[in-house]
PDB file of C-alpha atoms in Angstrom:
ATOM      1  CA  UNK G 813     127.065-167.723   9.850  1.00 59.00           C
ATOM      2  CA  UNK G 814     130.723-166.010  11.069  1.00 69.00           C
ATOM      3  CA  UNK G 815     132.306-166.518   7.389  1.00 73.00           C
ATOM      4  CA  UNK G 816     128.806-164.262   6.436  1.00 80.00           C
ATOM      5  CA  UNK G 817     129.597-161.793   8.953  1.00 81.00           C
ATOM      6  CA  UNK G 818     133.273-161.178   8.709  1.00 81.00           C
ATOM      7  CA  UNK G 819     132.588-160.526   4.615  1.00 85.00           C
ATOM      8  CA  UNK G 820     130.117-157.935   5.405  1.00 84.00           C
ATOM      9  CA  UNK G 821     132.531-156.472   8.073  1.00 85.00           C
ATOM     10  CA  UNK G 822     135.370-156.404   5.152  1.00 88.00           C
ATOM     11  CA  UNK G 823     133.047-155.282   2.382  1.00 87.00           C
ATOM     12  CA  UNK G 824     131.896-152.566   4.501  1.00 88.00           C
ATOM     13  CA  UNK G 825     136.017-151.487   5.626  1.00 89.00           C
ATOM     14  CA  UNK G 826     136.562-151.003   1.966  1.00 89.00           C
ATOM     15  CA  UNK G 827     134.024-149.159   1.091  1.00 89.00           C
ATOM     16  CA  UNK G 828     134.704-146.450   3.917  1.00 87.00           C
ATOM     17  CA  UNK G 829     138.430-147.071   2.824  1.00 90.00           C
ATOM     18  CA  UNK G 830     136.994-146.329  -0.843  1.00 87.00           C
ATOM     19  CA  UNK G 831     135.445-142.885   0.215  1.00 83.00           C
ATOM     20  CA  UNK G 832     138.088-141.467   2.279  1.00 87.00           C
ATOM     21  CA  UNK G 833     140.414-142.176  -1.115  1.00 87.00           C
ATOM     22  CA  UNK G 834     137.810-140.490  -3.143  1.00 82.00           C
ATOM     23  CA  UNK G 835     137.302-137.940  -0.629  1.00 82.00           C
ATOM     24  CA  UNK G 836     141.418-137.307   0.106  1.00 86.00           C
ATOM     25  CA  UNK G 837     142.084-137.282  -3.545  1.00 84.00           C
ATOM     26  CA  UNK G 838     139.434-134.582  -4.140  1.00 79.00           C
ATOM     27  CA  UNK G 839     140.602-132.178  -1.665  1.00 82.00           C
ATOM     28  CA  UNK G 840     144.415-132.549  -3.557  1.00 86.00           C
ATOM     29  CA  UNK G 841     142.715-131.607  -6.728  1.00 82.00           C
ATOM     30  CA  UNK G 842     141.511-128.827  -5.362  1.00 81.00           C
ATOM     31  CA  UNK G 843     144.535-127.856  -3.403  1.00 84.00           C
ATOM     32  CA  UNK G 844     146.551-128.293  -6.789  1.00 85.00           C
ATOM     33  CA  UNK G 845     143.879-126.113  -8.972  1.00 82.00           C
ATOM     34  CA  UNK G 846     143.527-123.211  -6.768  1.00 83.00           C
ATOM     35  CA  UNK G 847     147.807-123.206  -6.415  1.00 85.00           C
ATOM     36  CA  UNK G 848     147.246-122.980 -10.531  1.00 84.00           C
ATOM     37  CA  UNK G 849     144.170-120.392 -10.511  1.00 83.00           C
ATOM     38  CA  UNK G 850     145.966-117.806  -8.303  1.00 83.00           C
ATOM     39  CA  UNK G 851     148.716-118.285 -10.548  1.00 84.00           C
ATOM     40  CA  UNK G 852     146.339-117.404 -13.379  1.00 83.00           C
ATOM     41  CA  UNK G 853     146.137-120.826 -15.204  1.00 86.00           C
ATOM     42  CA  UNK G 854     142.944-121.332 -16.744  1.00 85.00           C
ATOM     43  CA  UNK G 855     140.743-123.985 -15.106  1.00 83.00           C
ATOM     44  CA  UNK G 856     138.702-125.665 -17.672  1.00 77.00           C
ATOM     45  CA  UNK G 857     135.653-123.845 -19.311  1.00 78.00           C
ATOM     46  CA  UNK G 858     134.971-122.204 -22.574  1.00 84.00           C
ATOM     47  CA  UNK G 859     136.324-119.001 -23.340  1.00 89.00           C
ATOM     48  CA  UNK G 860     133.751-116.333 -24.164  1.00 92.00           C
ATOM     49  CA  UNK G 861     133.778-113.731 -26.813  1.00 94.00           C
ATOM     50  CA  UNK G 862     136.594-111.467 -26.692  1.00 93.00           C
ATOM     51  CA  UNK G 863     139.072-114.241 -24.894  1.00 93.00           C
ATOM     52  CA  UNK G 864     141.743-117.132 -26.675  1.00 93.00           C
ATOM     53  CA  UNK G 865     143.509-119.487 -24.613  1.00 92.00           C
ATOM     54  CA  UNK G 866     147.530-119.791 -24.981  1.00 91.00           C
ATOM     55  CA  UNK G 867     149.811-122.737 -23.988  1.00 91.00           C
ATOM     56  CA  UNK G 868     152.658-121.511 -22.064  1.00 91.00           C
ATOM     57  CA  UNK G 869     155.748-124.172 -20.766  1.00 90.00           C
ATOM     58  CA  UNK G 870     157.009-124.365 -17.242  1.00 88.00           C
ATOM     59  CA  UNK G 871     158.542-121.092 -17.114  1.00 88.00           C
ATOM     60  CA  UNK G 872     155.366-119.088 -18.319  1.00 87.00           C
ATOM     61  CA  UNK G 873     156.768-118.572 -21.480  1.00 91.00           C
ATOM     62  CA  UNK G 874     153.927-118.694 -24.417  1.00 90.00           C
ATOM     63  CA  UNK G 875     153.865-121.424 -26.947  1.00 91.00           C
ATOM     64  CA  UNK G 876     151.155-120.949 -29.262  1.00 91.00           C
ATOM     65  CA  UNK G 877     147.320-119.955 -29.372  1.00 90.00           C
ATOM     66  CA  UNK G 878     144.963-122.887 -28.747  1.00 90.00           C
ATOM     67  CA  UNK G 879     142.223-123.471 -31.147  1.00 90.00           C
ATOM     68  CA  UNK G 880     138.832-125.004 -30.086  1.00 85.00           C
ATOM     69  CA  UNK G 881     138.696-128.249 -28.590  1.00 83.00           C
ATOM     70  CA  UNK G 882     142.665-128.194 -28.449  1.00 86.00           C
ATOM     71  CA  UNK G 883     144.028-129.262 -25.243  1.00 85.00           C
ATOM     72  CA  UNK G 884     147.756-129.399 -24.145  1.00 86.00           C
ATOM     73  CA  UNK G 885     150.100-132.503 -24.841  1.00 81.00           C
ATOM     74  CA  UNK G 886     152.400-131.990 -21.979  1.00 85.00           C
ATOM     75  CA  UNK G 887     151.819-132.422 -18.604  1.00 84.00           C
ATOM     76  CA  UNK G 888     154.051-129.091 -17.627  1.00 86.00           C
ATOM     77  CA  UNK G 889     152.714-127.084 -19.765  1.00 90.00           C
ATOM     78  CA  UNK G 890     150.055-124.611 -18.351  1.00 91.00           C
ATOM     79  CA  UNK G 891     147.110-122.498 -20.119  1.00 92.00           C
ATOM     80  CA  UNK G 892     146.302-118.949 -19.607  1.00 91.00           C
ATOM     81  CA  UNK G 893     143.591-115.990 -21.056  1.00 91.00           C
ATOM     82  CA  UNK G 894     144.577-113.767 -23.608  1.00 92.00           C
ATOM     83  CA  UNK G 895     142.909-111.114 -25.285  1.00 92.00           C
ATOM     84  CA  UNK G 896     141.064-112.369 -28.462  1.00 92.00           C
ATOM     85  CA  UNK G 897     141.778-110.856 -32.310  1.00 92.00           C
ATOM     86  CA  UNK G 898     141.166-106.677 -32.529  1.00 93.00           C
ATOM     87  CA  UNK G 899     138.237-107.005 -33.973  1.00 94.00           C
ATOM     88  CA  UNK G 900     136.633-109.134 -30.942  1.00 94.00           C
ATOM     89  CA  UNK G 901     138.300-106.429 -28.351  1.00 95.00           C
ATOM     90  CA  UNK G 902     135.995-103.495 -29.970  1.00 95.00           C
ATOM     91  CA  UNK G 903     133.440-105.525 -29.747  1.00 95.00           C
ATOM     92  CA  UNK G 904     133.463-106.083 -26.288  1.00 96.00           C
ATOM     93  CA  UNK G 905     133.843-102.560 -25.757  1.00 96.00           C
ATOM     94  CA  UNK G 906     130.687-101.600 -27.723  1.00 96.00           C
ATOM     95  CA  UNK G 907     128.896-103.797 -25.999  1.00 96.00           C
ATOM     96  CA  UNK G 908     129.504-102.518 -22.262  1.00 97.00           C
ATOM     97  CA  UNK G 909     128.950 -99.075 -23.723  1.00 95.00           C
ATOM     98  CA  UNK G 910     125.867-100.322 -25.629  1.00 95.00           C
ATOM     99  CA  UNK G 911     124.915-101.524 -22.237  1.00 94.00           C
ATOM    100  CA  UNK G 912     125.735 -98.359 -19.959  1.00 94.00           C
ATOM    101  CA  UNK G 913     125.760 -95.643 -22.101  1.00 93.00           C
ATOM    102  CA  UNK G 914     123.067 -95.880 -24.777  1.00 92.00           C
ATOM    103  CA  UNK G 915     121.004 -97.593 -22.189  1.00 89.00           C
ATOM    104  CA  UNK G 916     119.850-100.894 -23.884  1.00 91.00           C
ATOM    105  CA  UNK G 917     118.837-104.202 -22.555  1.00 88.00           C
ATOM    106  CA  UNK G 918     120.842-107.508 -23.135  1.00 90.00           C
ATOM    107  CA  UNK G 919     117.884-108.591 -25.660  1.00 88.00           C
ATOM    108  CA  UNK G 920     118.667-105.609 -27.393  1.00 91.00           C
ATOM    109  CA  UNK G 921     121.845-105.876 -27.781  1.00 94.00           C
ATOM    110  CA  UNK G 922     122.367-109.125 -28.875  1.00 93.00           C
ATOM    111  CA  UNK G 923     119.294-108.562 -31.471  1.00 92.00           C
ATOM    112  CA  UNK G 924     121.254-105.218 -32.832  1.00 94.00           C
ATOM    113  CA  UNK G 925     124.449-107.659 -33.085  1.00 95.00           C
ATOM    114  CA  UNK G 926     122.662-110.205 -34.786  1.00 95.00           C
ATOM    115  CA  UNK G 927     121.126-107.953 -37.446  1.00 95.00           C
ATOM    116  CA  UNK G 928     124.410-106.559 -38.288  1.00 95.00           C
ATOM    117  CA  UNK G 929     125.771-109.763 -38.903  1.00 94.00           C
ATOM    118  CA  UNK G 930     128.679-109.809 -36.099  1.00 94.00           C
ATOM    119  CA  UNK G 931     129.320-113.527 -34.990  1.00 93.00           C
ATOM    120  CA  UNK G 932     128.723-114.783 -31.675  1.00 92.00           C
ATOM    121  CA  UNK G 933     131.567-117.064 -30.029  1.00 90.00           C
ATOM    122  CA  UNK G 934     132.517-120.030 -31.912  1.00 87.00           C
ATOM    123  CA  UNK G 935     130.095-118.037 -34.577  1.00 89.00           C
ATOM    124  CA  UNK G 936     126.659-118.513 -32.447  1.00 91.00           C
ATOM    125  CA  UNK G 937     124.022-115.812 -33.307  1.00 93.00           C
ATOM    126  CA  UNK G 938     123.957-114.023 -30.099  1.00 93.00           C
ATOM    127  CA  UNK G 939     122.222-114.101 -27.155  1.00 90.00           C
ATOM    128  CA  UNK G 940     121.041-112.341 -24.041  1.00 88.00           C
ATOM    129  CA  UNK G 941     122.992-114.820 -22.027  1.00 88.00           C
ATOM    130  CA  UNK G 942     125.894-114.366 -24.350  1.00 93.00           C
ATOM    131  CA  UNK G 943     125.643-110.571 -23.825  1.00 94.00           C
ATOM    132  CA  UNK G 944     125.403-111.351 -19.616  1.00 92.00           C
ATOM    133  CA  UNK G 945     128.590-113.541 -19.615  1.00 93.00           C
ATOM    134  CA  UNK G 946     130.998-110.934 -21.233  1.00 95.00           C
ATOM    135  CA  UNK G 947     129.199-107.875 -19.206  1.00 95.00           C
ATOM    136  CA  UNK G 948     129.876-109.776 -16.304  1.00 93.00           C
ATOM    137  CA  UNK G 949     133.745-111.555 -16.791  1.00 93.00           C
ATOM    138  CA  UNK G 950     136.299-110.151 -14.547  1.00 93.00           C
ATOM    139  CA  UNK G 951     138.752-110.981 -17.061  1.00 93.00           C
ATOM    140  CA  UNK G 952     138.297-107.676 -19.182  1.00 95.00           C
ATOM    141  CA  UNK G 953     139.382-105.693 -16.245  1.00 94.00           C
ATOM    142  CA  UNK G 954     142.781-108.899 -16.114  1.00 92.00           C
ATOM    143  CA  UNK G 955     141.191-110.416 -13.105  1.00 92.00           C
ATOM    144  CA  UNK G 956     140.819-114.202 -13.154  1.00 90.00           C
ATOM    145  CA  UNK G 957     138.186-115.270 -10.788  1.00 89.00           C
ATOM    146  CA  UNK G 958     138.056-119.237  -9.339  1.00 88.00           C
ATOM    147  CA  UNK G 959     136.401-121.288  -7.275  1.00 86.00           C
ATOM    148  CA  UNK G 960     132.399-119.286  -7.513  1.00 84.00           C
ATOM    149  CA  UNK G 961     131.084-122.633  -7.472  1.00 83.00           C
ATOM    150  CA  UNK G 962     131.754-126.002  -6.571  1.00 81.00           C
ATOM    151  CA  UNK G 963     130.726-129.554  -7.186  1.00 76.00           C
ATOM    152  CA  UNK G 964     131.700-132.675  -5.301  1.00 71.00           C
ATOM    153  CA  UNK G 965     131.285-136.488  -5.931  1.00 65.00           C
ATOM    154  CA  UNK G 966     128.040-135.562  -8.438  1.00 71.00           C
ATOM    155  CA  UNK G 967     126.387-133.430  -5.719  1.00 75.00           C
ATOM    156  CA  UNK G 968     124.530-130.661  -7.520  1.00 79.00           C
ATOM    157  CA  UNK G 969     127.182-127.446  -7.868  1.00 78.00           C
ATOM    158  CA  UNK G 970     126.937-125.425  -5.253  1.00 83.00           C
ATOM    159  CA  UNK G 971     127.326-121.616  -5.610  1.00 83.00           C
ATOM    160  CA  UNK G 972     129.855-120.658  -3.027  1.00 86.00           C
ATOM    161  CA  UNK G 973     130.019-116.973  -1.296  1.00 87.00           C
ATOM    162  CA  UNK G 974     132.337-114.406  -2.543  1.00 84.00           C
ATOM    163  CA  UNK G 975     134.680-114.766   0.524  1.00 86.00           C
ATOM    164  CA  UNK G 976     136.201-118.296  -0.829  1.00 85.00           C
ATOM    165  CA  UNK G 977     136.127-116.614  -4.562  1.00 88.00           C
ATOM    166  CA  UNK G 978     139.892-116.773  -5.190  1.00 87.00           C
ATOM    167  CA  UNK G 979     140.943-113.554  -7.827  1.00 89.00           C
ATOM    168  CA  UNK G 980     144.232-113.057  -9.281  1.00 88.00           C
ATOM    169  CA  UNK G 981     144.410-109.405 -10.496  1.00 90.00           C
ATOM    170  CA  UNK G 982     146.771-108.875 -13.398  1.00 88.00           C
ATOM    171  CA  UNK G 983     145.961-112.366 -15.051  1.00 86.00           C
ATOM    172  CA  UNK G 984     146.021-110.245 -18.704  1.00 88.00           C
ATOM    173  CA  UNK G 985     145.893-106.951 -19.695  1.00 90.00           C
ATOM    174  CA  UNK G 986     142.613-105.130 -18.948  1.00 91.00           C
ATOM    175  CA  UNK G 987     140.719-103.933 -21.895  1.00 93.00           C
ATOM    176  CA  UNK G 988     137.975-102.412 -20.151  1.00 94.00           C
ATOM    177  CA  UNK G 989     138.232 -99.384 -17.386  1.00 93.00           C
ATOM    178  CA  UNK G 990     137.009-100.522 -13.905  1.00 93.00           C
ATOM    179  CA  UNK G 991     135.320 -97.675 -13.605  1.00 94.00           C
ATOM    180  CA  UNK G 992     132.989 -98.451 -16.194  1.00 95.00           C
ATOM    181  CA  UNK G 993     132.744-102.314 -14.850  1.00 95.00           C
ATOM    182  CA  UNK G 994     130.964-100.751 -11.975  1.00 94.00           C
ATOM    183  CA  UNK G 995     128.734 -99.310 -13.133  1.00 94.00           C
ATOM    184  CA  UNK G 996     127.569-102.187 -15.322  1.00 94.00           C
ATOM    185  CA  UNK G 997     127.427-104.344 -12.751  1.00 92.00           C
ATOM    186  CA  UNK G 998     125.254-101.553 -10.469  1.00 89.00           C
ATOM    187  CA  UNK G 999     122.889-101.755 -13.977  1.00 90.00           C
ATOM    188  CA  UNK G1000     122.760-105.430 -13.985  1.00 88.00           C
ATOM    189  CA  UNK G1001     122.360-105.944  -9.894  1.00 82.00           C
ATOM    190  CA  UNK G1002     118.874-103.231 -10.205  1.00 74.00           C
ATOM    191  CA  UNK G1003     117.856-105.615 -13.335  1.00 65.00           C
ATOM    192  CA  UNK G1004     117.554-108.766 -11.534  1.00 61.00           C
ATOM    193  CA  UNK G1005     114.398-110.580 -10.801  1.00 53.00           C
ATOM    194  CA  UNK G1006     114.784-110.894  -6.456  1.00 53.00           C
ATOM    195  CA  UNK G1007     115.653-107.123  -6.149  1.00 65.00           C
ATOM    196  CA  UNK G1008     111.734-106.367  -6.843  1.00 76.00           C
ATOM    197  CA  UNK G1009     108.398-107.677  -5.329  1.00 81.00           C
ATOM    198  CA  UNK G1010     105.490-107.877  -6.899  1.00 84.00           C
ATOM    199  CA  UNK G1011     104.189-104.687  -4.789  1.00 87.00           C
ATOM    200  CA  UNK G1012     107.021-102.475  -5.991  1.00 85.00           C
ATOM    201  CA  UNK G1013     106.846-103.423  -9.490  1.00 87.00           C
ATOM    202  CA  UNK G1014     103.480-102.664  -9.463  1.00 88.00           C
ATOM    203  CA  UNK G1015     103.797 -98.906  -8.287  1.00 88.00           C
ATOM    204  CA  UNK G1016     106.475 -98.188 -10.527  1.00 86.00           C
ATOM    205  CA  UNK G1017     104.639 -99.158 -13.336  1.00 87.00           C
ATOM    206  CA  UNK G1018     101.424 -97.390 -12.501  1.00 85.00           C
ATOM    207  CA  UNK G1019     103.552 -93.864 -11.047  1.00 86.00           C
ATOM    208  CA  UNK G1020     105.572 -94.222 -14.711  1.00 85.00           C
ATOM    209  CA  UNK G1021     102.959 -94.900 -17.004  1.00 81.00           C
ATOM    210  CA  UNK G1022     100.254 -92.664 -15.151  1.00 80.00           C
ATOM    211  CA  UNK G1023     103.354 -89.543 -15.327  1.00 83.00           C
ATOM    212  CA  UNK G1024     104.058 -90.123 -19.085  1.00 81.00           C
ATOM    213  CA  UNK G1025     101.221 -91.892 -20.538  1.00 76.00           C
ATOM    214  CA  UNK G1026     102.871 -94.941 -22.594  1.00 78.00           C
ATOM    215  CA  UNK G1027     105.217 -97.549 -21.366  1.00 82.00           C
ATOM    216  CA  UNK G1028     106.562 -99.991 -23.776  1.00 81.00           C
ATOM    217  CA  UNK G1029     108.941-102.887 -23.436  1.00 81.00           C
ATOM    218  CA  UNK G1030     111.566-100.627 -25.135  1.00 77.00           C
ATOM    219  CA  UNK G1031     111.026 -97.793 -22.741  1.00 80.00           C
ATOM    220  CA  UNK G1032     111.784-100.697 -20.143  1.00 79.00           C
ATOM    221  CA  UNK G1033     115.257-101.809 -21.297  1.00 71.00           C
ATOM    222  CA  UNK G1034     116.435 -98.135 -21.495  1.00 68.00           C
ATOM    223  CA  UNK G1035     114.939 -96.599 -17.575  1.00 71.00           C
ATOM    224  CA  UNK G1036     117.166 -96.986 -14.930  1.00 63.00           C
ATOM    225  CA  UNK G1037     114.424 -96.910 -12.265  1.00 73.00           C
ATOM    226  CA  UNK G1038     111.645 -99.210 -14.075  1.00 81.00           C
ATOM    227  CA  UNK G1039     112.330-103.227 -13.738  1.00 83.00           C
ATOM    228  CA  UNK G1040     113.204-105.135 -16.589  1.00 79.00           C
ATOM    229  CA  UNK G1041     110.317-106.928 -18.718  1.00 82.00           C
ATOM    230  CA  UNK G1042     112.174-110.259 -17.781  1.00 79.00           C
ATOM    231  CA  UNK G1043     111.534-109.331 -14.582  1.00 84.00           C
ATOM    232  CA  UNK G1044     107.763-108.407 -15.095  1.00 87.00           C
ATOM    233  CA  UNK G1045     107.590-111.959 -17.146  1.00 86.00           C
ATOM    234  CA  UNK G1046     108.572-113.902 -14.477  1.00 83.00           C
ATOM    235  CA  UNK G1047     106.583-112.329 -11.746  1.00 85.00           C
ATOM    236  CA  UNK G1048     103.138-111.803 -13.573  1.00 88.00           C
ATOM    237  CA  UNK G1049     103.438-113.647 -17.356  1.00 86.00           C
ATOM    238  CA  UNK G1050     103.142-110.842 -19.403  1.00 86.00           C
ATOM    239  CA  UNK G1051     103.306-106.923 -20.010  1.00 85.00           C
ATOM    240  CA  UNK G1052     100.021-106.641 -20.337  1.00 85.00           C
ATOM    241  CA  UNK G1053      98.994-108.477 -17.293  1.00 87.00           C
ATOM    242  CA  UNK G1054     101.270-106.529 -15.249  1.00 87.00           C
ATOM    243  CA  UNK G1055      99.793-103.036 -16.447  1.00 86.00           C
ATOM    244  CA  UNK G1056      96.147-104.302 -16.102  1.00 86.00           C
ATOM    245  CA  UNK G1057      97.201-104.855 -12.471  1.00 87.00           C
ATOM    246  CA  UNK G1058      98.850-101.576 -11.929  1.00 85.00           C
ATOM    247  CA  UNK G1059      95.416 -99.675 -13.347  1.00 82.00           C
ATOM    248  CA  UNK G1060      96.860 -98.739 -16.337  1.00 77.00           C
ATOM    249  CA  UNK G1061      94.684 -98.223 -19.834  1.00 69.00           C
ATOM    250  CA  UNK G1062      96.667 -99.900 -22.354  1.00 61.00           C
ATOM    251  CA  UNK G1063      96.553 -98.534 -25.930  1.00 56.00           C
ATOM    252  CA  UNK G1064      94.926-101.218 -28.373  1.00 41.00           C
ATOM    253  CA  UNK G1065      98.694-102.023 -29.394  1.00 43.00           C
ATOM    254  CA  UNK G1066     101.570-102.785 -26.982  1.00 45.00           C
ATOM    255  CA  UNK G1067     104.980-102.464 -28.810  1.00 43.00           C
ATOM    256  CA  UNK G1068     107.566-104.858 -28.488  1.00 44.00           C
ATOM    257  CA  UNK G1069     107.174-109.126 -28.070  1.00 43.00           C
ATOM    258  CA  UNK G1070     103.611-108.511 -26.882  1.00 43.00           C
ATOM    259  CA  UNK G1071     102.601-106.431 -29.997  1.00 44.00           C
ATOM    260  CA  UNK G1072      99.215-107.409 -31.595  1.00 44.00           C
ATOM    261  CA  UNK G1073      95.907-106.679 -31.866  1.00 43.00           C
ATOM    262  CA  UNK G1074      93.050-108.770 -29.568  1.00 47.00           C
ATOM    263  CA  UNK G1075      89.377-108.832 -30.209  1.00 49.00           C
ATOM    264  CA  UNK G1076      88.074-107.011 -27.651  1.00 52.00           C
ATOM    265  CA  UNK G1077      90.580-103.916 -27.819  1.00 51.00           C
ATOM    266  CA  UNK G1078      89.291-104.285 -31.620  1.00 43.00           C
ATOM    267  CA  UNK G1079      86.113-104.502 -30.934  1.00 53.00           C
ATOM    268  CA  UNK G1080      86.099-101.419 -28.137  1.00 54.00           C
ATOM    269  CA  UNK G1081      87.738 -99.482 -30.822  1.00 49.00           C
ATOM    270  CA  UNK G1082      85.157 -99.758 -33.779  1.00 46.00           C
TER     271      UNK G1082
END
């Protein structure tokens, strides 16, 4: 009847009246943390290896370091990145020069860590991804970076392209030289799995190991011009695979994860 059909007419004004609240009251959020990130106020997240989080008031003055899973009590008070202890700060250092000088891969280097006993954040063992996050943080060269992603009303995030990336330079002192930023992230952009196809992986394999006679996952994380096994893993399963597509013999033992001895390479060898 009418009384039906003037309920559903209300029910349905509040609920658009509902999302345009939701949706006006996200877009002020956003306004209000993007005001805060360019002023280089951290915007929630962990901080990784080598970073501590400080409370400063209303006038930017610091407060005091806060620990894990501390938050602030006032609603004036603001929090920004700070270098971590000394100890922390060499680290990070060794490990971009682990990583561009010496030539090892992000497994490596969190396996060499690991083995010497250095702690991870929060005093994780480390790993690859650990090693990826601080190789790639803009804050060691004092550049806070905001807004790479977003995620609205429990959409999936969304990555978002680097023209809406807001960066505040000079967010904290920069402990690493720019110069060698670059040219880990030149490293890391040749390591990544879309930059080969299957064709080109292929050839390099075969023109490498046919040139020099071995290739080993080793040999892999230290050539600038071979892929990385990740990438080899993800586009044909294995090492091994990979070579037996690109013609190559392969000794009875690969070194590396896919080390061990089959049947028939034992067999052939007897």
């Amino acid at each position: 009847g009418p009384t039906n059909a003037v309920s559903a007419i209300i029910k349905t004004l509040k609920r658009v009246m509902a999302s345009e609240y939701s949706r006006d009251l996200s877009d002020k959020i956003s306004t209000a943390q993007r005001a805060h990130a360019r002023k280089g106020h951290k915007q929630g997240g962990i901080p990784i290896y080598g970073l501590r989080r400080q409370l400063v008031d209303e006038y930017e003055q610091p407060k005091f370091l806060l620990n894990p899973r501390e938050g602030k009590a006032l609603q004036s008070d603001r929090v920004r990145f700070v270098a971590g202890s000394d100890e922390e700060q060499a680290g990070v250092k060794r490990i971009f020069n682990l990583y561009v000088e010496s030539r090892l891969s992000l497994v490596e280097i969190a396996r060499r860590l690991n083995l010497e006993g250095v702690p991870g954040n929060l005093g994780r063992p480390w790993t690859f991804r650990m090693v990826r996050n601080i190789l790639t943080c803009e804050l060691f060269i004092g550049c806070y970076t905001y807004n790479k992603s977003t995620q609205k009303l429990q959409t999936p995030p969304r990555r978002n392209p680097e023209n809406l990336w807001l960066r505040t330079m000079g967010a904290l002192p920069q402990l690493i030289d720019e110069d060698l930023f670059v040219q880990t992230q030149e490293r890391l952009l040749t390591r990544r799995p879309g930059n080969y196809t299957k064709a080109q992986i292929l050839e390099k394999l075969g023109s490498y190991a046919a040139a020099n006679h071995r290739i080993s996952i080793a040999i892999l994380g230290r050539s600038r011009n071979l892929p990385s096994h990740r990438t080899i893993v993800r586009h044909f399963g294995s090492l091994p695979a990979a070579l037996d597509l690109a013609g190559y013999e392969q000794p009875i033992c690969i070194s590396g994860a896919d080390r061990g001895w089959s049947r028939r390479s034992l067999r052939a060898a007897l």
